[in-house]
Tab-separated table of C-alpha atoms in Angstrom:
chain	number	residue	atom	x	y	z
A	40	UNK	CA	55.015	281.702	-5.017
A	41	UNK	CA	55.507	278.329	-3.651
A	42	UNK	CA	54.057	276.665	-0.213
A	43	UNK	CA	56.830	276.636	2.501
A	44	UNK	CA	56.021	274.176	5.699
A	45	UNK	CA	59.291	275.151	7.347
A	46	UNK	CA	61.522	278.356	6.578
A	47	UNK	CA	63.855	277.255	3.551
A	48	UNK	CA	67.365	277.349	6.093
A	49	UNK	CA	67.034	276.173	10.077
A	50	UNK	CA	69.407	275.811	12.406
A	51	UNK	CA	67.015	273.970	14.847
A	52	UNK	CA	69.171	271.736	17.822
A	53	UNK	CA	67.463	268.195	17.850
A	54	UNK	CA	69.642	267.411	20.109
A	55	UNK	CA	68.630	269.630	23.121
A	56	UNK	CA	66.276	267.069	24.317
A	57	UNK	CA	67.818	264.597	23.327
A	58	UNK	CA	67.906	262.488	26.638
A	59	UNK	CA	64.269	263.400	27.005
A	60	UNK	CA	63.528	261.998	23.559
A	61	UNK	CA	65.260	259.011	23.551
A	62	UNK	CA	64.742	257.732	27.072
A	63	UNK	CA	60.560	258.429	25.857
A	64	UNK	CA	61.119	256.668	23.071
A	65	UNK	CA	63.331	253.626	24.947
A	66	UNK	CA	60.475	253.399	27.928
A	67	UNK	CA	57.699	253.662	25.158
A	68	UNK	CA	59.093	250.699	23.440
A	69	UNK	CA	59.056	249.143	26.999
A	70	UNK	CA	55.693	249.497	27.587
A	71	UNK	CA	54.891	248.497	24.196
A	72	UNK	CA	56.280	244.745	25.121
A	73	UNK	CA	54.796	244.793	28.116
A	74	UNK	CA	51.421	245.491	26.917
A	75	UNK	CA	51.953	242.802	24.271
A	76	UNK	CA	52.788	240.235	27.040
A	77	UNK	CA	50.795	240.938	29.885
A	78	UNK	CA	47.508	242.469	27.505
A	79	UNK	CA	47.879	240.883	24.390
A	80	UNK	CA	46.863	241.458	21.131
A	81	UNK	CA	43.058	241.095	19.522
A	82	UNK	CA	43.906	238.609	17.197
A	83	UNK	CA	41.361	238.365	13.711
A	84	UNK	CA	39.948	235.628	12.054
A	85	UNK	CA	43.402	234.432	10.511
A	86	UNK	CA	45.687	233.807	13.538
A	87	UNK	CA	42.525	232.776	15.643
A	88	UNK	CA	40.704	230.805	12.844
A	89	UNK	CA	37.078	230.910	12.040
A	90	UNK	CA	34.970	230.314	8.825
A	91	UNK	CA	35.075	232.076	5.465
A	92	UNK	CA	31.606	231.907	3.829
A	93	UNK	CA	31.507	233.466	0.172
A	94	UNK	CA	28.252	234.111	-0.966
A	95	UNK	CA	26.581	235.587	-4.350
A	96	UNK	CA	23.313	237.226	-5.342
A	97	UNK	CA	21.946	238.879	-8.433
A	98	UNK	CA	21.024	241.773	-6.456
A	99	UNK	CA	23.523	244.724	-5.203
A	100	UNK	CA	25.303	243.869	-1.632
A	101	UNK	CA	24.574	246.586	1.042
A	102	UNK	CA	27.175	245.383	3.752
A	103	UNK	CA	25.269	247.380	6.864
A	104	UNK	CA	22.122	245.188	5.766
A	105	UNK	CA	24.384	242.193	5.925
A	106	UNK	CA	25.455	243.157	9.028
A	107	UNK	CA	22.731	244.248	10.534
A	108	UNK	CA	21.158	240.835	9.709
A	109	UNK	CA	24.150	238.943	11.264
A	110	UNK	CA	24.396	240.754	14.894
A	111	UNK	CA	21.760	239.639	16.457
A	112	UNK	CA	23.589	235.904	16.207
A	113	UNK	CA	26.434	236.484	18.646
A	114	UNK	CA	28.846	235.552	16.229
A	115	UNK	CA	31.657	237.617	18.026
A	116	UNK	CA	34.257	239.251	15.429
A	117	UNK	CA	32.737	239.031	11.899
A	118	UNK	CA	34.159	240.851	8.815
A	119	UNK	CA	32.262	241.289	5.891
A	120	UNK	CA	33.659	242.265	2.326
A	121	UNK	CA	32.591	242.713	-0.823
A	122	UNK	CA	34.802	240.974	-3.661
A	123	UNK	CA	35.280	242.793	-6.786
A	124	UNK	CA	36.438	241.021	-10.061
A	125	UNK	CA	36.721	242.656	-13.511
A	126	UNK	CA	35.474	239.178	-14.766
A	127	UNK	CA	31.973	239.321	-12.968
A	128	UNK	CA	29.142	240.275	-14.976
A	129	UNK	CA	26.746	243.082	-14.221
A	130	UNK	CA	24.322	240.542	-11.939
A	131	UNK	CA	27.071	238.962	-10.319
A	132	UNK	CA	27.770	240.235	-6.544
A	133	UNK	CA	30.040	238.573	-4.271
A	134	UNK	CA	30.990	238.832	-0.539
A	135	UNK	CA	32.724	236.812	1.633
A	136	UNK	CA	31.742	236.714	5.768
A	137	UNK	CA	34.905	235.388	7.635
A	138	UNK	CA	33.191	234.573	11.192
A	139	UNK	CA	35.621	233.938	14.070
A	140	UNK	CA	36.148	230.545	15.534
A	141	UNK	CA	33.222	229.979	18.750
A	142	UNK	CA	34.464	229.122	22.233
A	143	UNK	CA	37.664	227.845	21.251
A	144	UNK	CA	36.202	225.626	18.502
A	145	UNK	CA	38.529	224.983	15.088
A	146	UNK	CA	35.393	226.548	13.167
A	147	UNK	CA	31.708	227.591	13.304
A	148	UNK	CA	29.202	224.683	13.862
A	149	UNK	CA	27.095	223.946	11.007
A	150	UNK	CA	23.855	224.879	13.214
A	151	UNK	CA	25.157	228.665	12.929
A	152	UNK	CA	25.898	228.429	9.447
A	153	UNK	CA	22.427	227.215	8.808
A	154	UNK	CA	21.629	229.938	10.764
A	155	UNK	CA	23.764	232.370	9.234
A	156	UNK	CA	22.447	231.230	5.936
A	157	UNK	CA	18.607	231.753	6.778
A	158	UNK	CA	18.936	235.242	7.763
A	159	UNK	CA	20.598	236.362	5.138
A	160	UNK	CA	17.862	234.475	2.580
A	161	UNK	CA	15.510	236.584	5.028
A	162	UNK	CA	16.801	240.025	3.526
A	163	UNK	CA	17.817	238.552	0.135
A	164	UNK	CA	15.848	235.419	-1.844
A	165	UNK	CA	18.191	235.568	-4.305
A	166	UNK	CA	21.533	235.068	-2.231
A	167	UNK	CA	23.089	231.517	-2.266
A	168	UNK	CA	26.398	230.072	-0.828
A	169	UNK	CA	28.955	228.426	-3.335
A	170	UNK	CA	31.546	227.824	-0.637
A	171	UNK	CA	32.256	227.497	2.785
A	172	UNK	CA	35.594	227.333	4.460
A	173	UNK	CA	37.177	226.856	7.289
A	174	UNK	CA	40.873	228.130	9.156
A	175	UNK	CA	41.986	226.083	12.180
A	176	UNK	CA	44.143	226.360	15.119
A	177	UNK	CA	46.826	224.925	13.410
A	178	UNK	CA	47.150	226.981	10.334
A	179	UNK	CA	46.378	229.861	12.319
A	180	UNK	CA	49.434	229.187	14.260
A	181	UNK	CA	51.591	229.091	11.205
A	182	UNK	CA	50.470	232.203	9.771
A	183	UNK	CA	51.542	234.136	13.446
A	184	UNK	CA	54.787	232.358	12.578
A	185	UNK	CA	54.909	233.231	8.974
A	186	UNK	CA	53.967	236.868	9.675
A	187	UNK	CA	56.853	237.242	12.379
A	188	UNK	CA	59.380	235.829	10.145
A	189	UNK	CA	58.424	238.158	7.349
A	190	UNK	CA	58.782	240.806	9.784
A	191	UNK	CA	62.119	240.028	11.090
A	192	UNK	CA	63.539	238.822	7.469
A	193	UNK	CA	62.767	242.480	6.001
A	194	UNK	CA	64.487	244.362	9.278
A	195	UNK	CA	67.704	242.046	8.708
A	196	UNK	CA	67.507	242.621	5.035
A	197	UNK	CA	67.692	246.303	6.041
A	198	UNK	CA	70.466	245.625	8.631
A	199	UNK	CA	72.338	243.887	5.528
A	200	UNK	CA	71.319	246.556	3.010
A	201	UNK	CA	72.426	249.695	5.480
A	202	UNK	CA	75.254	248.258	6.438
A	203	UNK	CA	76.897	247.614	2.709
A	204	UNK	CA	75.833	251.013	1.683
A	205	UNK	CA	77.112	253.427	4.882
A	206	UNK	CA	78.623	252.076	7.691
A	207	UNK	CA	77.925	249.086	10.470
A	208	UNK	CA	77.041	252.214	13.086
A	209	UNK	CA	74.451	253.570	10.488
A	210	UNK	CA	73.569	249.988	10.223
A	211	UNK	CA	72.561	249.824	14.117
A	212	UNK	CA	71.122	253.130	14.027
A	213	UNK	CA	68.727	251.908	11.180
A	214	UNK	CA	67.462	249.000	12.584
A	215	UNK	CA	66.958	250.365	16.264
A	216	UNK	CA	64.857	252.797	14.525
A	217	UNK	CA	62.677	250.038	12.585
A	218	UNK	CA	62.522	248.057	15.897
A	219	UNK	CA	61.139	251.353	17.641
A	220	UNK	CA	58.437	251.496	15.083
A	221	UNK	CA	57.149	247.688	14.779
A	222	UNK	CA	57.232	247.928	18.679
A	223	UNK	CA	55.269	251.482	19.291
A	224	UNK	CA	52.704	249.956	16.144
A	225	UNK	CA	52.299	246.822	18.097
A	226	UNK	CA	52.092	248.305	21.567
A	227	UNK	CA	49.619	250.699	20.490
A	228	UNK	CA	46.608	247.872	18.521
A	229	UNK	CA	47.435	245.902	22.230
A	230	UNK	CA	46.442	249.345	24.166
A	231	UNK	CA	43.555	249.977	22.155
A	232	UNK	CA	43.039	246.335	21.656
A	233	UNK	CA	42.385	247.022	17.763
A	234	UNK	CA	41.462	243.958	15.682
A	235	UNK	CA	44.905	242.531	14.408
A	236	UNK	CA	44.944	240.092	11.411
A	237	UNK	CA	47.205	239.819	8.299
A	238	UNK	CA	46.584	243.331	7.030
A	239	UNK	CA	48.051	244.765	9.827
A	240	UNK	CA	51.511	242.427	8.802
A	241	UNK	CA	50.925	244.321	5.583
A	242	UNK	CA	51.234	247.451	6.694
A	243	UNK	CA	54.095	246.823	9.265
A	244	UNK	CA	55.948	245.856	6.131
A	245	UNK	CA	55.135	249.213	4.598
A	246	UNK	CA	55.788	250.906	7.891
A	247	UNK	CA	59.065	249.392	7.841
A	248	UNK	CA	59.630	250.958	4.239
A	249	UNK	CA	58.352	254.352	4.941
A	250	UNK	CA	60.838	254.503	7.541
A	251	UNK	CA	64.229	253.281	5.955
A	252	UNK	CA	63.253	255.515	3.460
A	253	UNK	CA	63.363	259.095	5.596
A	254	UNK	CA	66.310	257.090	7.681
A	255	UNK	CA	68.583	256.613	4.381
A	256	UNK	CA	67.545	260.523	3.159
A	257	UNK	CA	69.044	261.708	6.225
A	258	UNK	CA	71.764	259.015	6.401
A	259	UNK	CA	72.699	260.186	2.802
A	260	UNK	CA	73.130	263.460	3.881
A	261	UNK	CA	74.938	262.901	6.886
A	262	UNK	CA	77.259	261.022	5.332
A	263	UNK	CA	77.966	264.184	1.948
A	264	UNK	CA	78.431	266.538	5.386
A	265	UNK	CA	80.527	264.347	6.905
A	266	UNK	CA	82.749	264.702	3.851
A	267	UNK	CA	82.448	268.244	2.962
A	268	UNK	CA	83.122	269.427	7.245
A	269	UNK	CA	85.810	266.932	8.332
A	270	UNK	CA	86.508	269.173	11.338
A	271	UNK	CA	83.066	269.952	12.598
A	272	UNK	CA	81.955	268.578	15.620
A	273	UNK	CA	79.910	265.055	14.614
A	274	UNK	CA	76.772	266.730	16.792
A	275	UNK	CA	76.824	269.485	14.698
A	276	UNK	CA	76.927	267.905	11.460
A	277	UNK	CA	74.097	265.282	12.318
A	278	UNK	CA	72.058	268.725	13.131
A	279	UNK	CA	72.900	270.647	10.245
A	280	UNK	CA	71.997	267.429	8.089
A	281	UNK	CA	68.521	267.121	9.930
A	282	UNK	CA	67.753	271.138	9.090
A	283	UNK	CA	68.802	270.396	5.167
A	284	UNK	CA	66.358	267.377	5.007
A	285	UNK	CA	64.043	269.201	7.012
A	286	UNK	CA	61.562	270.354	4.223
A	287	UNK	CA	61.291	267.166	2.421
A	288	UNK	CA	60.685	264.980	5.258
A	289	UNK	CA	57.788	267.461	6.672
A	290	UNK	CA	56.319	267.643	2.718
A	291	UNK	CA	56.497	263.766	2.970
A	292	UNK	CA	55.051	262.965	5.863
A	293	UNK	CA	52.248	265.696	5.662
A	294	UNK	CA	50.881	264.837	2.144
A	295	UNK	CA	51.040	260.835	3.046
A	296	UNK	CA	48.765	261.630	6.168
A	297	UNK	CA	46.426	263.951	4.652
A	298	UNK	CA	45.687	260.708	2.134
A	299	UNK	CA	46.056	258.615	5.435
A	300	UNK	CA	43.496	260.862	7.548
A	301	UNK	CA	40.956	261.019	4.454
A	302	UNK	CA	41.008	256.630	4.019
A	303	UNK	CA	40.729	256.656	7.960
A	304	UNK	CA	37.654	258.992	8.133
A	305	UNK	CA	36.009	257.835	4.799
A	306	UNK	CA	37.533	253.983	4.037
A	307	UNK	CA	34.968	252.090	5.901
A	308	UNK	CA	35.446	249.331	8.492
A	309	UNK	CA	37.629	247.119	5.866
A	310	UNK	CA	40.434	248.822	5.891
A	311	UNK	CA	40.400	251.297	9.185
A	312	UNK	CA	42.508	248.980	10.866
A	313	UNK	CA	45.386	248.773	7.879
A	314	UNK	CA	44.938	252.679	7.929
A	315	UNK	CA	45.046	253.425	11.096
A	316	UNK	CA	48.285	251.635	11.562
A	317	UNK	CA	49.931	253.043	8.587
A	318	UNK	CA	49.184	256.623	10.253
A	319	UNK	CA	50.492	255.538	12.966
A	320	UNK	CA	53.380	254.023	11.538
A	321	UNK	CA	54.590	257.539	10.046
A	322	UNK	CA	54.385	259.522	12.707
A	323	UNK	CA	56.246	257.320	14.082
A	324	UNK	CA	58.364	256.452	12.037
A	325	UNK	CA	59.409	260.166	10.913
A	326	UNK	CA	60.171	260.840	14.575
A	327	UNK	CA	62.517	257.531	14.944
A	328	UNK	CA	64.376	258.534	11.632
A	329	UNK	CA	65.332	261.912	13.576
A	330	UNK	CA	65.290	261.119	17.350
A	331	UNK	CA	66.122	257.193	17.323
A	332	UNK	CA	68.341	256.742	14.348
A	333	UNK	CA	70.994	259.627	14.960
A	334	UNK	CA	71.214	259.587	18.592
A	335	UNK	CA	71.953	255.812	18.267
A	336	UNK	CA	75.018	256.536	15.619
A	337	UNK	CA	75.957	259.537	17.834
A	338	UNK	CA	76.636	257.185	20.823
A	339	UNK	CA	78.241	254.611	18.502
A	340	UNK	CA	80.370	257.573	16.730
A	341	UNK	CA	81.548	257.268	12.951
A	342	UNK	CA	85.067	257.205	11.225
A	343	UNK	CA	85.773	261.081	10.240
A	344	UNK	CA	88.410	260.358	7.892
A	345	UNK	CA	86.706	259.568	4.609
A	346	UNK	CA	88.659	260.665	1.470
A	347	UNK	CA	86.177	260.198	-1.054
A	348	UNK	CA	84.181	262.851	-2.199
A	349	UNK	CA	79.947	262.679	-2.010
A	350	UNK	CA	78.329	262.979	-5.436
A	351	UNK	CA	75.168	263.779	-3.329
A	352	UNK	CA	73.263	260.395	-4.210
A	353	UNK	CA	69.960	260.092	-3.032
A	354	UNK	CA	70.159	263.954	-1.264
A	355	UNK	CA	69.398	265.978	-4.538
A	356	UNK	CA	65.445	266.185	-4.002
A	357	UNK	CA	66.083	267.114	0.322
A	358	UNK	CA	64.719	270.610	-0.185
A	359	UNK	CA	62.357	270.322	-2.515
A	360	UNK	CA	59.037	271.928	-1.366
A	361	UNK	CA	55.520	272.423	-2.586
């Protein structure tokens, strides 16, 4: 007896609402850009630049006691993480505090690192302070351009890569997908104004993965039913190749989130921000791959006159369920 999420044949029309679901999706992506223009985004310590201090003690780090230690300062945003290294010994426990840049200034003064220093001798005798760094405004700035370029290199490698494997109109459909979800992920940290720092490039990166990979399963499909039903209407065949992926892309999605949900509730503060946008970023991203992609390669229409047969690459695990 196997675990069905969706009946093993549908015949569901995704393209009922389809005006409804891609004019949502086209004025979500609107106000997504607005927001980023006229809100902005809650930049971290490495596009705003601040002070990394690494510090290491012979006794075992409690991060809330660090913490607790710290906010009474008003040191703003401060992120503290424990460093683990197969190479430390037993006594050996590191951290490193990045503290973000005061009233505009390239790094924190070395009053409130003296100050930062004595509290946390306060709570721990044995704690000293090997090294203490600094990230200014200008590096800061080149790491908001690096992380844009990265961005926009890996959607035009897709472009590229879609393009030489389908068609230039599955190409299109591809990208406007990718663009929907970058947009949507970075309209929703400016809404809730969710710290924003090179982890969250990280997992727009991913994002951008996930979601070429559900767009080419259903591309790859599309294009064996385009084949084998020459003289069905292209509507028809974009639905009927939605319903056959149908199983696999709900047994995807649902067993990433339910690891997504858990690292969200039970991660800690370090990486809620990384998780939260990768849960985003698949909802998301499964719902551009069926109502972004396809409408867009509907309106641009494809060639029906393909004489080669599929050999079902990339299709063969579509209905595979739990």
């Amino acid at each position: 007896m196997r675990l069905k999420l969706v009946p093993s044949e549908t015949s569901w029309d995704f393209f009922r609402h389809a005006r409804l679901t891609f004019g949502a999706s086209v004025a979500a992506v609107i106000l997504s850009v607005v927001l980023f223009f006229v809100v902005g985004l809650n930049f971290g310590i490495d596009f705003r630049g601040g002070t990394t201090i690494r510090t290491e003690s012979s006794t075992a780090v409690d991060v809330g006691t660090y913490r607790q230690a710290l906010s009474g300062l008003g040191l703003g945003d401060v992120s503290i993480t424990e460093v683990f290294d197969p190479t430390f010994g037993a006594d050996r426990h590191v951290t490193q505090i990045r503290i973000q840049a005061q009233d505009e200034q390239e790094a924190v003064t070395p009053e409130i690192i003296r100050q930062i220093e004595a509290a946390l001798t306060a709570i721990d005798p044995a704690i000293t302070f090997p090294s203490v760094e600094s990230v200014g405004p200008k590096i800061s700035g080149e790491l908001i351009q690096t992380a844009v370029l990265s961005v926009l290199l890996a959607i035009g490698a897709v472009l590229v890569y879609i393009w030489l494997r389908f068609e230039w109109q599955f190409a299109v459909g591809a990208v406007a997908a990718l663009l929907h979800d970058v947009a949507l992920t970075v309209g929703i940290f400016s809404l809730l104004q969710i710290k924003f720092d090179l982890a969250i490039i990280a997992a727009l990166l991913t994002i951008v993965g996930y979601s070429l990979n559900d767009t080419v399963v259903i591309f790859d499909r599309l294009r064996e039913n385009l084949r084998k039903y020459k003289k069905m209407d292209l509507r028809e065949v974009m639905n009927l190749s939605v319903n056959e992926t149908l199983s696999r892309t709900v047994m995807t999605s649902g067993t990433t989130l339910i690891a997504l949900i858990a690292l969200l509730v039970l991660g800690g503060d370090v990486i809620r921000g990384f998780v939260f946008a990768m849960t985003w970023g698949v909802i998301v991203g499964t719902y551009s791959s069926v109502f972004v992609a396809k409408n867009i390669v509907l309106f641009l229409g494809v060639k029906r006159d393909w004489s080669k047969t599929s050999d079902g690459g990339g299709t063969q695990f579509a209905n595979i369920d739990a």
